[in-house]
Amino acid sequence: MSTTSYALLGLLAFDVAEGENEAEATGLTGYEIKQRADRTLRFYWVSPAMSQVYSEMDRLVRLELVDPSDEKAGKRKTRRFSITASGLTSLQTWLSESDTDFPTLKHPVALKLLMGGLLGPEQLQTMLEKYREDLALRQADLTEVRAQLGDDETLRYPALVAEWGLDYYDAEVEITNKLIKKLNRL
Amino acid sequence: MSTTSYALLGLLAFDVAEGENEAEATGLTGYEIKQRADRTLRFYWVSPAMSQVYSEMDRLVRLELVDPSDEKAGKRKTRRFSITASGLTSLQTWLSESDTDFPTLKHPVALKLLMGGLLGPEQLQTMLEKYREDLALRQADLTEVRAQLGDDETLRYPALVAEWGLDYYDAEVEITNKLIKKLNRL
DNA sequence: TGTAGCATGTAAGCCGTTACATGATTGA
DNA sequence: TCAATCATGTAACGGCTTACATGCTACA
């Protein structure tokens, strides 16, 4: 099981937590899982392709960590996935017993900066400014995510992670500004 | 050509830059490329496996962006790779004309924090403290890299990237401390 | 004499993406 | 009626890692 498998399993665990006080936890469709991943996981893990969401669900169902339930609303067939008891314990075991890898960063801006000597100073400048703009977009996205999470207790940790992400982006903006200043001095 | 291909090509470009005033730029062996990648690329891109270094070199040679030269010192056969003129222009084109993707972050600590509700507060604490320790190790490694780069003009950009990396880790430490404080208040 | 480092590769396999294919439902 | 969104999947492939296999060289 890859980390992404557990990440998706984790999304299903939240679905249960949210649904506790409702009549039924009906689970999530593959499509909904993808949407949730795009709102949270994407900022600090991955945004899996739809096709991967479905193949991961197949795997989790095979391992009985997830329960599928077919649903027919009109002519449309959808499968809703929900985490099983076994899935929940498996997730908890992973959370507490697997060792937590150091983060992996793939930073094309830094990579190109390394070879800055082969690039004109104006081109470097342009690249860094474009990066600042991209950062601003990301910040806006994440700010909205944070706002929508609210102060609900069940979403305390997702909110915490969103705040962490905002701090992260703030730091990245500062570092980029510092770098631009340094380059201007050369 | 993947970004990693260009990254390795970039390492060979530095070899030329360094060797300019020497008798000959003899190129780098696969083993040396791996070592250089581990000292620089690893912090903000990847640390390719040895097997990947060799297969990337095969590809670059096939594309004539890199020149191999066999060498026999005693009974030992080594291949040294050096960047061709075509390889250098190809690298420059990539640097200036490809669009620079937004960084990709895979942060297992943040991922597990998301599911913090399934984990005890002490376990979260332990995880974050372990992360701080890992960060300290990384900082030490990168500090040494920065020191060894010196203030040589040919290594100005690598030095700049190393400094950027140190700022990045500093920020990460601060953010982690802030997070630990927040968790303690809960 | 043996171990750590230097040096090069092949094969298998996983993770993940892109491209392709299909069809239902909602609302402008 | 047409486009956007919802919904599900298969096939091919690229990138990268792990495991395996081989052998030289320096040095303790």
Coordinates of C-alpha atoms (C1' of nucleotides) in Angstrom, one line a residue:
Chain A
M1 CA 0.0 0.0 0.0
S2 CA 1.4 3.3 -1.0
T3 CA 1.1 6.5 1.0
T4 CA -1.5 7.8 -1.5
S5 CA -3.6 4.7 -0.7
Y6 CA -3.7 5.7 2.9
A7 CA -4.3 9.3 2.0
L8 CA -7.4 8.4 0.1
L9 CA -8.5 6.0 2.9
G10 CA -8.1 9.0 5.2
L11 CA -10.5 11.0 3.1
L12 CA -13.1 8.3 3.5
A13 CA -12.4 8.3 7.3
F14 CA -13.5 12.0 7.4
D15 CA -16.6 11.1 5.6
V16 CA -17.5 8.8 8.5
A17 CA -16.6 11.5 11.1
E18 CA -18.8 14.0 9.4
G19 CA -21.7 11.7 8.9
E20 CA -21.8 10.5 12.5
N21 CA -24.8 12.5 13.6
E22 CA -26.7 12.0 10.3
A23 CA -28.9 9.1 9.5
E24 CA -26.3 7.3 7.4
A25 CA -22.8 7.5 6.2
T26 CA -23.4 6.8 2.6
G27 CA -19.8 7.1 1.4
L28 CA -18.2 9.0 -1.4
T29 CA -18.2 8.4 -5.1
G30 CA -14.8 8.3 -7.0
Y31 CA -15.7 11.7 -8.4
E32 CA -16.2 13.2 -4.9
I33 CA -13.0 11.7 -3.6
K34 CA -11.2 13.4 -6.4
Q35 CA -12.8 16.7 -5.5
R36 CA -11.8 16.4 -1.9
A37 CA -8.3 15.4 -2.8
D38 CA -8.1 18.6 -5.0
R39 CA -9.2 20.7 -2.0
T40 CA -6.8 19.3 0.6
L41 CA -4.3 16.7 -0.5
R42 CA -3.1 18.7 -3.4
F43 CA -1.4 21.3 -1.3
Y44 CA 1.0 18.9 0.5
W45 CA 0.6 15.6 -1.1
V46 CA -0.8 14.9 -4.6
S47 CA -3.8 15.4 -6.7
P48 CA -4.3 11.9 -8.1
A49 CA -5.8 11.4 -11.5
M50 CA -9.4 10.2 -11.7
S51 CA -8.2 6.9 -13.1
Q52 CA -5.9 6.5 -10.1
V53 CA -8.7 7.2 -7.7
Y54 CA -10.7 4.4 -9.2
S55 CA -7.9 1.9 -9.3
E56 CA -6.9 2.7 -5.7
M57 CA -10.5 2.1 -4.7
D58 CA -10.5 -1.2 -6.5
R59 CA -7.4 -2.1 -4.5
L60 CA -8.8 -1.0 -1.2
V61 CA -12.0 -2.9 -1.8
R62 CA -10.0 -6.0 -2.6
L63 CA -8.2 -5.6 0.7
E64 CA -11.6 -5.1 2.4
L65 CA -10.5 -1.8 3.8
V66 CA -13.3 -0.1 1.9
D67 CA -16.9 -1.1 1.2
P68 CA -18.5 -0.3 -2.1
S69 CA -22.2 0.1 -2.5
D70 CA -23.9 0.4 -5.8
E71 CA -26.6 3.0 -6.2
K72 CA -29.0 3.6 -9.0
A73 CA -30.6 7.0 -9.2
G74 CA -32.5 6.9 -12.5
K75 CA -30.4 5.4 -15.1
R76 CA -27.2 6.5 -13.6
K77 CA -25.1 4.0 -11.7
T78 CA -22.7 5.2 -9.1
R79 CA -20.6 3.4 -6.6
R80 CA -20.1 4.9 -3.2
F81 CA -17.1 3.9 -1.1
S82 CA -17.0 3.9 2.6
I83 CA -14.2 2.9 5.0
T84 CA -14.7 -0.4 6.9
A85 CA -13.8 -1.1 10.5
S86 CA -10.8 -2.9 9.3
G87 CA -9.9 0.0 7.1
L88 CA -10.0 2.4 10.0
T89 CA -7.7 0.3 12.2
S90 CA -5.4 -0.2 9.3
L91 CA -5.2 3.5 8.8
Q92 CA -4.6 4.1 12.5
T93 CA -1.8 1.5 12.5
W94 CA -0.2 3.2 9.5
L95 CA -0.5 6.6 11.2
S96 CA 1.2 5.6 14.3
E97 CA 3.6 2.8 13.3
S98 CA 5.0 3.7 9.9
D99 CA 8.0 5.9 10.0
T100 CA 7.3 9.3 8.6
D101 CA 9.5 10.2 5.6
F102 CA 11.1 13.5 5.3
P103 CA 9.2 15.7 2.8
T104 CA 10.1 15.5 -0.9
L105 CA 10.3 18.8 -2.7
K106 CA 10.5 19.2 -6.5
H107 CA 11.2 22.9 -7.0
P108 CA 11.8 23.7 -10.7
V109 CA 12.4 27.4 -9.8
A110 CA 15.3 26.4 -7.6
L111 CA 16.5 23.9 -10.2
K112 CA 16.6 26.6 -12.9
L113 CA 18.2 29.1 -10.6
L114 CA 21.0 26.6 -10.0
M115 CA 21.9 27.0 -13.7
G116 CA 21.3 30.8 -13.5
G117 CA 24.6 31.4 -15.2
L118 CA 23.2 30.1 -18.5
L119 CA 20.2 32.4 -18.3
G120 CA 20.1 36.2 -18.5
P121 CA 19.4 38.2 -15.3
E122 CA 16.2 39.5 -16.9
Q123 CA 15.0 36.0 -17.6
L124 CA 15.7 35.0 -14.0
Q125 CA 13.8 38.0 -12.8
T126 CA 10.9 37.1 -15.0
M127 CA 10.8 33.6 -13.7
L128 CA 10.9 34.7 -10.1
E129 CA 8.1 37.2 -10.7
K130 CA 6.0 34.6 -12.4
Y131 CA 6.6 32.4 -9.4
R132 CA 5.4 35.1 -7.0
E133 CA 2.2 35.3 -9.1
D134 CA 1.7 31.6 -9.0
L135 CA 2.2 31.7 -5.2
A136 CA -0.4 34.4 -4.9
L137 CA -2.9 32.2 -6.7
R138 CA -2.2 29.3 -4.5
Q139 CA -2.5 31.4 -1.4
A140 CA -5.9 32.6 -2.6
D141 CA -7.0 29.0 -3.2
L142 CA -5.8 27.8 0.2
T143 CA -7.3 30.8 1.9
E144 CA -10.7 29.9 0.6
V145 CA -10.2 26.3 1.6
R146 CA -9.3 27.5 5.1
A147 CA -12.4 29.7 5.3
Q148 CA -14.7 26.9 4.2
L149 CA -13.4 24.6 6.8
G150 CA -14.7 26.9 9.5
D151 CA -14.1 26.3 13.2
D152 CA -16.0 23.1 13.4
E153 CA -14.3 20.7 15.8
T154 CA -14.5 17.7 13.5
L155 CA -12.4 19.6 11.0
R156 CA -9.9 20.9 13.5
Y157 CA -6.9 19.1 12.0
P158 CA -7.7 19.8 8.4
A159 CA -8.0 23.5 9.5
L160 CA -4.7 23.3 11.2
V161 CA -3.0 21.8 8.1
A162 CA -4.5 24.6 6.0
E163 CA -3.1 27.2 8.4
W164 CA 0.2 25.5 8.2
G165 CA 0.1 25.7 4.4
L166 CA -0.7 29.4 4.5
D167 CA 2.3 29.9 6.8
Y168 CA 4.4 27.9 4.4
Y169 CA 3.3 30.0 1.4
D170 CA 4.0 33.2 3.4
A171 CA 7.5 32.0 4.1
E172 CA 8.0 31.1 0.4
V173 CA 6.9 34.5 -0.7
E174 CA 9.4 36.1 1.8
I175 CA 12.2 33.9 0.6
T176 CA 11.5 34.7 -3.0
N177 CA 11.5 38.4 -2.3
K178 CA 14.8 38.1 -0.5
L179 CA 16.2 36.2 -3.5
I180 CA 15.0 38.8 -5.9
K181 CA 16.8 41.5 -3.9
K182 CA 20.0 39.5 -3.8
L183 CA 19.9 39.1 -7.5
N184 CA 19.3 42.8 -8.0
R185 CA 22.5 43.5 -6.1
L186 CA 24.5 41.4 -8.5
Chain B
M1 CA 13.1 14.6 -22.0
S2 CA 12.2 14.8 -18.4
T3 CA 13.2 17.6 -16.1
T4 CA 15.6 15.2 -14.4
S5 CA 17.3 14.7 -17.8
Y6 CA 17.9 18.4 -17.9
A7 CA 19.0 18.5 -14.3
L8 CA 21.7 15.9 -15.0
L9 CA 22.7 17.7 -18.2
G10 CA 23.0 20.8 -16.0
L11 CA 25.5 19.1 -13.7
L12 CA 27.6 18.3 -16.8
A13 CA 27.4 21.9 -17.8
F14 CA 29.0 22.9 -14.5
D15 CA 31.8 20.5 -15.1
V16 CA 32.7 22.4 -18.3
A17 CA 32.5 25.8 -16.5
E18 CA 34.8 24.6 -13.8
G19 CA 37.3 23.0 -16.2
E20 CA 37.6 26.0 -18.5
N21 CA 40.9 27.2 -17.2
E22 CA 42.3 23.7 -16.9
A23 CA 44.0 21.6 -19.5
E24 CA 40.9 19.6 -20.4
A25 CA 37.4 19.1 -19.4
T26 CA 37.4 15.3 -19.1
G27 CA 33.8 14.9 -18.0
L28 CA 32.2 13.0 -15.2
T29 CA 31.7 9.3 -14.5
G30 CA 28.2 8.1 -13.7
Y31 CA 29.4 7.6 -10.2
E32 CA 30.5 11.2 -9.9
I33 CA 27.3 12.5 -11.4
K34 CA 25.4 10.6 -8.7
Q35 CA 27.6 12.2 -6.0
R36 CA 27.1 15.7 -7.3
A37 CA 23.3 15.1 -7.5
D38 CA 23.4 14.0 -3.9
R39 CA 25.1 17.2 -2.9
T40 CA 22.9 19.6 -4.7
L41 CA 19.9 18.3 -6.6
R42 CA 18.7 16.2 -3.7
F43 CA 17.6 19.2 -1.6
Y44 CA 15.1 20.6 -4.2
W45 CA 14.8 18.1 -6.9
V46 CA 15.6 14.4 -6.6
S47 CA 18.4 12.1 -5.9
P48 CA 18.3 9.7 -8.8
A49 CA 19.3 6.1 -8.3
M50 CA 22.6 5.0 -9.9
S51 CA 20.7 2.9 -12.4
Q52 CA 18.8 6.0 -13.5
V53 CA 21.9 8.0 -13.9
Y54 CA 23.3 5.5 -16.3
S55 CA 20.1 5.1 -18.2
E56 CA 19.7 8.9 -18.5
M57 CA 23.2 9.1 -19.8
D58 CA 22.4 6.5 -22.4
R59 CA 19.5 8.6 -23.5
L60 CA 21.5 11.8 -23.6
V61 CA 24.3 10.1 -25.6
R62 CA 21.7 8.8 -28.0
L63 CA 20.4 12.3 -28.5
E64 CA 23.9 13.6 -28.9
L65 CA 23.6 16.0 -26.1
V66 CA 26.3 14.2 -24.2
D67 CA 29.6 12.7 -25.4
P68 CA 30.9 9.5 -23.7
S69 CA 34.6 8.8 -23.7
D70 CA 36.0 5.5 -22.6
E71 CA 39.0 5.5 -20.3
K72 CA 41.2 2.6 -19.1
A73 CA 43.2 3.2 -16.0
G74 CA 44.7 -0.2 -15.3
K75 CA 42.1 -2.9 -15.7
R76 CA 39.3 -0.6 -14.8
K77 CA 37.1 0.8 -17.5
T78 CA 35.2 4.0 -16.9
R79 CA 33.1 6.1 -19.1
R80 CA 33.3 9.9 -18.7
F81 CA 30.4 12.0 -19.9
S82 CA 30.7 15.5 -21.1
I83 CA 28.1 17.9 -22.5
T84 CA 28.2 18.7 -26.2
A85 CA 27.7 22.1 -27.8
S86 CA 24.3 20.8 -28.9
G87 CA 23.6 19.7 -25.3
L88 CA 24.4 23.2 -24.0
T89 CA 22.1 25.0 -26.4
S90 CA 19.4 22.4 -25.7
L91 CA 19.8 23.1 -22.0
Q92 CA 19.7 26.9 -22.5
T93 CA 16.5 26.5 -24.7
W94 CA 14.9 24.5 -22.0
L95 CA 15.9 26.9 -19.3
S96 CA 14.4 29.9 -21.1
E97 CA 11.6 28.5 -23.1
S98 CA 9.9 25.7 -21.1
D99 CA 7.4 27.0 -18.6
T100 CA 8.4 26.5 -15.0
D101 CA 6.0 24.3 -13.1
F102 CA 4.9 25.2 -9.6
P103 CA 6.8 23.2 -7.0
T104 CA 5.5 19.8 -5.9
L105 CA 5.6 19.0 -2.3
K106 CA 5.1 15.6 -0.7
H107 CA 4.9 16.3 3.0
P108 CA 4.0 13.1 5.0
V109 CA 4.1 15.1 8.2
A110 CA 1.3 17.4 7.0
L111 CA -0.6 14.4 5.6
K112 CA -0.6 12.6 8.9
L113 CA -1.4 15.8 10.7
L114 CA -4.5 16.0 8.6
M115 CA -5.7 12.8 10.2
G116 CA -4.5 14.0 13.6
G117 CA -7.9 13.1 15.1
L118 CA -7.1 9.4 14.7
L119 CA -3.8 9.8 16.5
G120 CA -3.1 10.6 20.1
P121 CA -1.8 14.1 20.9
E122 CA 1.4 12.6 22.3
Q123 CA 2.0 10.7 19.1
L124 CA 1.5 13.9 17.1
Q125 CA 4.0 15.6 19.4
T126 CA 6.5 12.8 18.9
M127 CA 6.1 13.0 15.2
L128 CA 6.7 16.7 15.1
E129 CA 9.7 16.5 17.3
K130 CA 11.2 13.8 15.1
Y131 CA 10.6 16.1 12.2
R132 CA 12.5 18.9 13.9
E133 CA 15.4 16.6 14.4
D134 CA 15.3 15.5 10.8
L135 CA 15.2 19.1 9.8
A136 CA 18.3 19.8 11.9
L137 CA 20.2 17.0 10.1
R138 CA 19.3 18.4 6.8
Q139 CA 20.3 21.9 7.8
A140 CA 23.6 20.6 8.9
D141 CA 24.1 18.8 5.6
L142 CA 23.2 21.9 3.5
T143 CA 25.3 24.2 5.7
E144 CA 28.3 22.1 4.9
V145 CA 27.4 22.1 1.2
R146 CA 27.1 25.9 1.3
A147 CA 30.5 26.2 3.0
Q148 CA 32.2 24.0 0.4
L149 CA 30.8 26.0 -2.4
G150 CA 32.8 29.0 -1.2
D151 CA 32.6 32.4 -2.8
D152 CA 33.9 31.4 -6.2
E153 CA 32.2 33.3 -9.0
T154 CA 31.6 30.2 -11.1
L155 CA 29.6 28.7 -8.3
R156 CA 27.6 31.8 -7.5
Y157 CA 24.3 30.4 -8.5
P158 CA 24.7 27.1 -6.7
A159 CA 25.7 29.0 -3.7
L160 CA 22.6 31.2 -4.0
V161 CA 20.4 28.1 -4.2
A162 CA 22.1 26.6 -1.2
E163 CA 21.3 29.8 0.7
W164 CA 17.8 29.8 -0.5
G165 CA 17.6 26.2 0.8
L166 CA 18.9 27.2 4.2
D167 CA 16.3 30.0 4.4
Y168 CA 13.7 27.4 3.4
Y169 CA 14.6 25.1 6.2
D170 CA 14.8 27.9 8.7
A171 CA 11.2 28.8 7.8
E172 CA 10.2 25.2 8.1
V173 CA 11.6 25.0 11.6
E174 CA 9.7 28.1 12.6
I175 CA 6.5 26.9 11.2
T176 CA 6.9 23.5 13.0
N177 CA 7.6 25.3 16.3
K178 CA 4.4 27.4 15.8
L179 CA 2.4 24.2 15.1
I180 CA 3.7 22.5 18.2
K181 CA 2.7 25.5 20.3
K182 CA -0.8 25.5 18.7
L183 CA -1.2 21.8 19.5
N184 CA -0.1 22.3 23.1
R185 CA -2.9 24.8 23.5
L186 CA -5.5 22.3 22.6
Chain C
dT1 C1' 42.9 -10.5 3.9
dG2 C1' 39.0 -8.3 3.8
dT3 C1' 36.1 -4.3 3.6
dA4 C1' 34.7 0.2 1.9
dG5 C1' 34.5 2.8 -2.0
dC6 C1' 34.6 3.0 -7.1
dA7 C1' 32.4 1.6 -11.3
dT8 C1' 28.7 -0.2 -14.4
dG9 C1' 25.0 -2.2 -15.7
dT10 C1' 20.1 -5.4 -16.3
dA11 C1' 15.4 -6.7 -14.9
dA12 C1' 11.2 -6.4 -12.6
dG13 C1' 7.9 -3.8 -10.9
dC14 C1' 5.2 0.2 -8.8
dC15 C1' 3.2 4.7 -9.0
dG16 C1' 1.2 7.9 -11.5
dT17 C1' -0.1 10.4 -15.8
dT18 C1' -2.2 11.0 -20.4
dA19 C1' -5.1 9.5 -23.8
dC20 C1' -9.0 7.3 -25.0
dA21 C1' -13.9 5.8 -24.6
dT22 C1' -18.6 6.0 -22.8
dG23 C1' -22.7 7.7 -21.1
dA24 C1' -26.2 10.4 -17.7
dT25 C1' -27.9 14.8 -15.7
dT26 C1' -28.6 19.6 -15.0
dG27 C1' -29.4 24.0 -16.3
dA28 C1' -28.8 28.1 -19.6
Chain D
dT1 C1' -30.3 21.8 -27.6
dC2 C1' -25.9 22.3 -26.2
dA3 C1' -22.4 22.7 -22.8
dA4 C1' -20.8 21.8 -18.3
dT5 C1' -20.6 18.7 -14.9
dC6 C1' -21.2 14.1 -13.0
dA7 C1' -19.6 9.5 -13.4
dT8 C1' -16.7 5.4 -14.6
dG9 C1' -13.5 3.0 -16.5
dT10 C1' -9.3 0.8 -19.8
dA11 C1' -4.7 1.0 -22.1
dA12 C1' -0.3 2.5 -22.9
dC13 C1' 3.5 4.4 -21.2
dG14 C1' 7.1 7.1 -18.6
dG15 C1' 9.8 7.8 -14.5
dC16 C1' 11.9 6.0 -10.9
dT17 C1' 13.2 2.5 -7.3
dT18 C1' 14.7 -1.9 -5.7
dA19 C1' 16.9 -6.0 -6.3
dC20 C1' 20.3 -8.3 -8.5
dA21 C1' 24.8 -9.1 -10.7
dT22 C1' 29.7 -8.1 -11.6
dG23 C1' 34.2 -6.7 -10.9
dC24 C1' 38.3 -3.3 -9.7
dT25 C1' 41.1 -0.5 -6.3
dA26 C1' 42.9 1.4 -2.1
dC27 C1' 43.9 0.9 2.4
dA28 C1' 43.8 -0.8 7.1

